[in-house]
PDB file of C-alpha atoms in Angstrom:
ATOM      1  CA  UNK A 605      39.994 207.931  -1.650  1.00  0.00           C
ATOM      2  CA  UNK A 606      40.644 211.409  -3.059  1.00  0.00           C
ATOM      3  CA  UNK A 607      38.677 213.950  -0.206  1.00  0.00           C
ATOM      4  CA  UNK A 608      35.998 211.622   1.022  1.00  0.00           C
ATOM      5  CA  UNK A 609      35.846 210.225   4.359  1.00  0.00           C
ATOM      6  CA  UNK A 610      32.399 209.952   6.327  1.00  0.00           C
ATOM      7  CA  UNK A 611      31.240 213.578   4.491  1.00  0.00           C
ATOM      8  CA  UNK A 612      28.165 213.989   6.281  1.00  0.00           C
ATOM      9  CA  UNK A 613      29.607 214.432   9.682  1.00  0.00           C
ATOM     10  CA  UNK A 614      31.089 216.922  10.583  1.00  0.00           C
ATOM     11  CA  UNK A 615      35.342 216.701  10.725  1.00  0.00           C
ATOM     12  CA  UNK A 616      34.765 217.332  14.698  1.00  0.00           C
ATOM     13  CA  UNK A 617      33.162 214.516  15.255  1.00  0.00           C
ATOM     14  CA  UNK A 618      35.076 212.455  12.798  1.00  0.00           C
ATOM     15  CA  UNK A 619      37.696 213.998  10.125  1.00  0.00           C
ATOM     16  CA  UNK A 620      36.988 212.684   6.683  1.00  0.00           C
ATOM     17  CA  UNK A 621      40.826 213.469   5.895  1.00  0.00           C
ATOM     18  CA  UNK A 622      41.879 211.254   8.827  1.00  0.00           C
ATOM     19  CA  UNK A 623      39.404 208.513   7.484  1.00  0.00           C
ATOM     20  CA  UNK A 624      40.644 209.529   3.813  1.00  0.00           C
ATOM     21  CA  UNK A 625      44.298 208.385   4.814  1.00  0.00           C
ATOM     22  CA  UNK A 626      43.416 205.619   6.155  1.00  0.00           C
ATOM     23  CA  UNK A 627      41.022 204.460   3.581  1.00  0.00           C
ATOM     24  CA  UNK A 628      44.095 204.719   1.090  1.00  0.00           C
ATOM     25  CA  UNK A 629      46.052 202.567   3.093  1.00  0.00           C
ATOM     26  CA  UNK A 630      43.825 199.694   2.772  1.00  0.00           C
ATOM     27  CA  UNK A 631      44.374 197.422  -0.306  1.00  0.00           C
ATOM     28  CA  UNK A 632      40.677 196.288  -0.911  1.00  0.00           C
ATOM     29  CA  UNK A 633      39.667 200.184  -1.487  1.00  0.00           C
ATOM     30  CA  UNK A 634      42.091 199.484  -4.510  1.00  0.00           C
ATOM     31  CA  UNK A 635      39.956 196.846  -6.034  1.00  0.00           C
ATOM     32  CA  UNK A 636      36.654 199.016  -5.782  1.00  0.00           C
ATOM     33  CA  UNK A 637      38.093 201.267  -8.233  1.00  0.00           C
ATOM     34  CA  UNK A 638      36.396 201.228 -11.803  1.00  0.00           C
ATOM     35  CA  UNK A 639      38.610 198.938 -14.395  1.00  0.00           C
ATOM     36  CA  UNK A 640      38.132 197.954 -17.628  1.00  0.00           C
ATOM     37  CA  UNK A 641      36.985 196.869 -19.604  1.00  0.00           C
ATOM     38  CA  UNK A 642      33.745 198.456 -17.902  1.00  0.00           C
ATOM     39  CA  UNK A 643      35.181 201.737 -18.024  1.00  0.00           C
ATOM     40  CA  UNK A 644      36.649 203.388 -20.771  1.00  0.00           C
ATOM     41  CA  UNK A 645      40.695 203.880 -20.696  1.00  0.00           C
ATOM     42  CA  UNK A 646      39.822 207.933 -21.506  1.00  0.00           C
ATOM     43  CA  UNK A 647      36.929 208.328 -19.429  1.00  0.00           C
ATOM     44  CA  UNK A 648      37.133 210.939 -16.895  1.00  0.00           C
ATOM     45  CA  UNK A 649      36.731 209.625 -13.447  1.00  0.00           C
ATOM     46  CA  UNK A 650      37.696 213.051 -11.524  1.00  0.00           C
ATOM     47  CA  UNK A 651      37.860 216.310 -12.897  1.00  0.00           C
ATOM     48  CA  UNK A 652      40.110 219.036 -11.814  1.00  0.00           C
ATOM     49  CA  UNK A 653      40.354 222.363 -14.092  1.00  0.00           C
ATOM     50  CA  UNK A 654      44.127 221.615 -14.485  1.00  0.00           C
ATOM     51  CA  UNK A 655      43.705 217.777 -15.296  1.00  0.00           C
ATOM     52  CA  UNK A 656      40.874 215.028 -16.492  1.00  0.00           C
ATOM     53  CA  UNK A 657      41.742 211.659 -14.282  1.00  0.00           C
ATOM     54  CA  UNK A 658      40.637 208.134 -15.878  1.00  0.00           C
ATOM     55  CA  UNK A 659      42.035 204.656 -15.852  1.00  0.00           C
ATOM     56  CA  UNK A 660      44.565 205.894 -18.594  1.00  0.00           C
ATOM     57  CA  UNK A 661      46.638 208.095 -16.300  1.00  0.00           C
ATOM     58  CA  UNK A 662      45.468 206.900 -12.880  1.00  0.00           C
ATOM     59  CA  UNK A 663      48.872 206.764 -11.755  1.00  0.00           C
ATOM     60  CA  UNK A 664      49.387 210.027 -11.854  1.00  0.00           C
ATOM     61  CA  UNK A 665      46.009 210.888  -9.887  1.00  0.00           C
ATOM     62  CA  UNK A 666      47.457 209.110  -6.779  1.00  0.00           C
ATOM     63  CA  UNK A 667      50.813 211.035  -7.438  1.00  0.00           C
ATOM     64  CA  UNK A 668      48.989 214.235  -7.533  1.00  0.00           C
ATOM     65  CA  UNK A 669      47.440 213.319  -4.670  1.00  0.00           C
ATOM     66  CA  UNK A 670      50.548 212.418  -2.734  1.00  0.00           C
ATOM     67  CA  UNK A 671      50.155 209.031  -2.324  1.00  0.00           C
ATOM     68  CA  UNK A 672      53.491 207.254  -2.415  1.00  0.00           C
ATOM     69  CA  UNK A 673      52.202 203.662  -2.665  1.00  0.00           C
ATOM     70  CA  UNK A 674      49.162 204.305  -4.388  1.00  0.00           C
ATOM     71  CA  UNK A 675      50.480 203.439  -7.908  1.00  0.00           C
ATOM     72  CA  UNK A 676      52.023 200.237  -6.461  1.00  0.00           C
ATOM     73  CA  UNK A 677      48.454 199.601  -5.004  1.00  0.00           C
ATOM     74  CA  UNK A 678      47.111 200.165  -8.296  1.00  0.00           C
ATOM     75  CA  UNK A 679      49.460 197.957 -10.306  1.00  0.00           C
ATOM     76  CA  UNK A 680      48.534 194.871  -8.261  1.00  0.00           C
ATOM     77  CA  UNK A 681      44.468 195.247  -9.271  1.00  0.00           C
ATOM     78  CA  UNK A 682      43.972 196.738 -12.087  1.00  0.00           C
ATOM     79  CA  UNK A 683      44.567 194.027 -14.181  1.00  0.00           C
ATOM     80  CA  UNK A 684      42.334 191.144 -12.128  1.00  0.00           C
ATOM     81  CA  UNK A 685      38.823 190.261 -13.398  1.00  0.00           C
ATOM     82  CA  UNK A 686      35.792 190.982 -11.928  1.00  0.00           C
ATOM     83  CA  UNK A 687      33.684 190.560 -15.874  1.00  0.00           C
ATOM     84  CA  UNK A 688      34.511 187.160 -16.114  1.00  0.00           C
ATOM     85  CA  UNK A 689      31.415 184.157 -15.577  1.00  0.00           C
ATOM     86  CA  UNK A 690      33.066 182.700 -12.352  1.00  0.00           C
ATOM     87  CA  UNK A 691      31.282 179.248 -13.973  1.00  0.00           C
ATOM     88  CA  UNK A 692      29.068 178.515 -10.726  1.00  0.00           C
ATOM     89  CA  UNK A 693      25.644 178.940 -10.127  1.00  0.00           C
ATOM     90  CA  UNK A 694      25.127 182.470  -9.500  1.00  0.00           C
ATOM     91  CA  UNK A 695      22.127 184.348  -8.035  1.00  0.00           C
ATOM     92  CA  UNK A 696      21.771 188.125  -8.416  1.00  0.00           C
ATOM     93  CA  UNK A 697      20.663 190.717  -6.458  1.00  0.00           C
ATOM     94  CA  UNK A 698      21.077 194.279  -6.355  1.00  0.00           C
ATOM     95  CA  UNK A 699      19.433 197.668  -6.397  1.00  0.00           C
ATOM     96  CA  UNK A 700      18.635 200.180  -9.164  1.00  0.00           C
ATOM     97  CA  UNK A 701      17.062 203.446 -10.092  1.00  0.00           C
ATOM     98  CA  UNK A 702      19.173 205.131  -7.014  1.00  0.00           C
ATOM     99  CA  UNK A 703      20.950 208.018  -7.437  1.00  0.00           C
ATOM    100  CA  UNK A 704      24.962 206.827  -7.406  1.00  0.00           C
ATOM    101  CA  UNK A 705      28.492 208.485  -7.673  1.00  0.00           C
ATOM    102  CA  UNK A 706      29.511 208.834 -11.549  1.00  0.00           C
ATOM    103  CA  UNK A 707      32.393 210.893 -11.384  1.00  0.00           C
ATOM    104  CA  UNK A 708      33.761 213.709  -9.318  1.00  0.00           C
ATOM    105  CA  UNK A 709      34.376 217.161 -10.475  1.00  0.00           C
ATOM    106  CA  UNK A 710      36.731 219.978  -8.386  1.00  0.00           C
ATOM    107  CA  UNK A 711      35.487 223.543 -10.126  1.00  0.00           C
ATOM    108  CA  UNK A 712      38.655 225.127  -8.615  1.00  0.00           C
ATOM    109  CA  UNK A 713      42.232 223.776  -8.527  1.00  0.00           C
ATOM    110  CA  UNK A 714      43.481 224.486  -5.026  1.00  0.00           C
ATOM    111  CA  UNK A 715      40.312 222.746  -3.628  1.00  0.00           C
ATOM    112  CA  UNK A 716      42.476 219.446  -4.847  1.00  0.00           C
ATOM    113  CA  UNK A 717      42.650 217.129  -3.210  1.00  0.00           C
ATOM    114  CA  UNK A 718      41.540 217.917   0.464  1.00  0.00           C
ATOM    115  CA  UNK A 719      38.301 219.763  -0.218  1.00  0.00           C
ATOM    116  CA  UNK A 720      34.643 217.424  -1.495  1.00  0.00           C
ATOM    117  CA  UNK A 721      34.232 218.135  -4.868  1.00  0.00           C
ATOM    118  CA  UNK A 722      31.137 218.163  -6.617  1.00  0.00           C
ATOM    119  CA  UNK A 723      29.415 214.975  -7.826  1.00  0.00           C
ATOM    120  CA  UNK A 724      27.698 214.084 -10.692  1.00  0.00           C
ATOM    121  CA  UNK A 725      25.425 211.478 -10.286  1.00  0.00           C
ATOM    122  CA  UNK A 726      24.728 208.120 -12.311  1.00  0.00           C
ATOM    123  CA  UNK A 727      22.650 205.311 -11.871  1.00  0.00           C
ATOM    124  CA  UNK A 728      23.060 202.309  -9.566  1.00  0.00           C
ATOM    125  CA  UNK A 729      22.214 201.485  -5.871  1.00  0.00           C
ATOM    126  CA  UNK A 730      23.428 204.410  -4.028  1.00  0.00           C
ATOM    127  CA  UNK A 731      26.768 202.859  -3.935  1.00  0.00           C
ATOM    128  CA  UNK A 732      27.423 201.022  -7.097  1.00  0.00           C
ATOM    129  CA  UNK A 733      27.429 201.829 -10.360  1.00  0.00           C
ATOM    130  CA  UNK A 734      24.609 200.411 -12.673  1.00  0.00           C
ATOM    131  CA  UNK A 735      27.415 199.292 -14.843  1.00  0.00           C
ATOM    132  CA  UNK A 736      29.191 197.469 -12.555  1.00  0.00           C
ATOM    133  CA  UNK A 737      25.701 195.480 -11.207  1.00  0.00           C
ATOM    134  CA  UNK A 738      24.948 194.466 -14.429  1.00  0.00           C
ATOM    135  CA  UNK A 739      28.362 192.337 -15.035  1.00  0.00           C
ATOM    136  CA  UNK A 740      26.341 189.257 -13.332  1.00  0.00           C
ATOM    137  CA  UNK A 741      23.622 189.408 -15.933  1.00  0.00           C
ATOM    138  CA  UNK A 742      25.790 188.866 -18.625  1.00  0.00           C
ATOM    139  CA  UNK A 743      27.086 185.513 -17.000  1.00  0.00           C
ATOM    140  CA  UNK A 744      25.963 181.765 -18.804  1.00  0.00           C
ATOM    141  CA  UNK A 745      26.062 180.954 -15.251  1.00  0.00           C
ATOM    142  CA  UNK A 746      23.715 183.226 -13.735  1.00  0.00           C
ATOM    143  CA  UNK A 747      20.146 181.446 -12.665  1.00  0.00           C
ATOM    144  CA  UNK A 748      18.554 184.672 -11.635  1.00  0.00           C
ATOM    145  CA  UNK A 749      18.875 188.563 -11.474  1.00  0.00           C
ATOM    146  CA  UNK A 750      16.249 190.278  -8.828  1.00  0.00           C
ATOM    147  CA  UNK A 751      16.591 194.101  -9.091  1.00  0.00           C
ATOM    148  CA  UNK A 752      14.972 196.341  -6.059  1.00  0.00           C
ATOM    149  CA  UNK A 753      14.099 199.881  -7.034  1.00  0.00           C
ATOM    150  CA  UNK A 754      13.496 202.679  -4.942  1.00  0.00           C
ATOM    151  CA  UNK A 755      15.721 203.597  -1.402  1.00  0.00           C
ATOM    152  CA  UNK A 756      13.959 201.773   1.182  1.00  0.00           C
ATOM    153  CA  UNK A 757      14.660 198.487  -0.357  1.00  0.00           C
ATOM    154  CA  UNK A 758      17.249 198.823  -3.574  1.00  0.00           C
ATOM    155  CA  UNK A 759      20.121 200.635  -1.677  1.00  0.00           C
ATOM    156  CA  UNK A 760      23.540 199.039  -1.139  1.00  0.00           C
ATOM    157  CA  UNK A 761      23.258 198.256   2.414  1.00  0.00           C
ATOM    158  CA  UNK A 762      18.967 197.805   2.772  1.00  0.00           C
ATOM    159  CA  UNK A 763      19.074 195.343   0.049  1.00  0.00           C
ATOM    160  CA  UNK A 764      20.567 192.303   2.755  1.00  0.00           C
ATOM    161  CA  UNK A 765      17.777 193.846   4.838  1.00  0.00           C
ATOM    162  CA  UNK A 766      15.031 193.544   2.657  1.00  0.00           C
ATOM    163  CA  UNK A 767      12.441 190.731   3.163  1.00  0.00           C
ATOM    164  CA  UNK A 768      12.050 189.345  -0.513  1.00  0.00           C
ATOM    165  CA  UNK A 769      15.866 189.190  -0.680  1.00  0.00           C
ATOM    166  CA  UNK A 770      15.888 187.254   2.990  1.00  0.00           C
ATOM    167  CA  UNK A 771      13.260 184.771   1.554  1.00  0.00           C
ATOM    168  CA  UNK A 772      15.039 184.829  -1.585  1.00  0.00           C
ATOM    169  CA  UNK A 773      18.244 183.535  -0.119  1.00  0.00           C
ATOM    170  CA  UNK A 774      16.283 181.105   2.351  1.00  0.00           C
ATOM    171  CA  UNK A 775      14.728 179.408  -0.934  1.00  0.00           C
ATOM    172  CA  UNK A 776      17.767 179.264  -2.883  1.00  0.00           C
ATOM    173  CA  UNK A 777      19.046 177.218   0.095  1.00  0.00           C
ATOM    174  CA  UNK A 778      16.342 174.579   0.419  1.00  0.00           C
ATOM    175  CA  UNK A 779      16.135 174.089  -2.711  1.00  0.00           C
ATOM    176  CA  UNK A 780      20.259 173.201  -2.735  1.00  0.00           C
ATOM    177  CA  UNK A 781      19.779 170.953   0.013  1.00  0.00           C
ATOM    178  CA  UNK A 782      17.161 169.122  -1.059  1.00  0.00           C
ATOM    179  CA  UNK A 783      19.218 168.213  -4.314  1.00  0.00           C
ATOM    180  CA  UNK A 784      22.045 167.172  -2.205  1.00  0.00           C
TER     181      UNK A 784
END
């Protein structure tokens, strides 16, 4: 929501700042955001040499950025819960060992906020955080936790596409409708 848009094409084929506004605009990018208490209050998120963004002073990141409603945005999500046992039978599955987007650093002021800044990398499934994966495997209602490794199988969007998941799922299934 700060630079990025579609970064590996180039802005003549599609402009990452068009795609940039627009992602702003919609509210579920706002609930993607790290929140506590997974992230620290005082740990930096984006890095500019001027200021150090993290969930303490987020507000002002979207102000910096120019983005009117973005506090508003903000306000509404970043008190809802996404660490709490939703008390259902829960299955788990997710990638790991991919490289994934820790935090974002800008090595030169005026490059804020239009320019890509650097990343610095983390672990997780190419998409999300290890952190945030790991939330279900701290659940009393979780059954079962099956981590992929390795990009052909553990990324974000492959892991719906892998086979073990797909007979994974197709178990779980017959085995809740036989107990019905």
């Amino acid at each position: 929501m700060v630079s990025h848009g579609i970064v590996d094409l180039p802005d003549f084929i599609s402009n990452r700042l068009l795609h940039r506004d627009l992602a702003r605009k919609i509210m579920g990018n706002y609930f993607m955001l790290p929140r506590y208490p997974v992230w620290g209050k005082d740990e930096v998120l984006l890095q500019t040499p001027k200021t150090n963004y993290s969930l303490g002073n987020l507000e002002q990141l979207f102000v910096d950025m120019g983005v009117t409603d973005g506090p508003d945005k903000w306000a509404t999500v970043r008190d809802s819960s996404y660490t709490e046992d939703p008390g259902v039978k829960t299955y788990c599955f997710n990638g790991k060992d991919i490289p994934t987007s820790a935090f974002f650093r800008y090595k030169n002021q005026e490059d804020f906020p239009d320019q890509v800044p650097d990343t610095i990398f983390g672990d997780g499934d190419g998409t999300v955080p290890a952190r945030s994966l790991q939330m279900c495997h701290k659940w009393n209602s979780t059954v079962n936790v099956t981590e992929y490794s390795g990009s052909d199988t553990g990324e974000h969007d492959k892991v719906i596409q892998n086979q073990d998941f797909i007979k994974s799922v197709i178990q779980i299934i017959s085995e809740d409708n036989m107990n019905l």
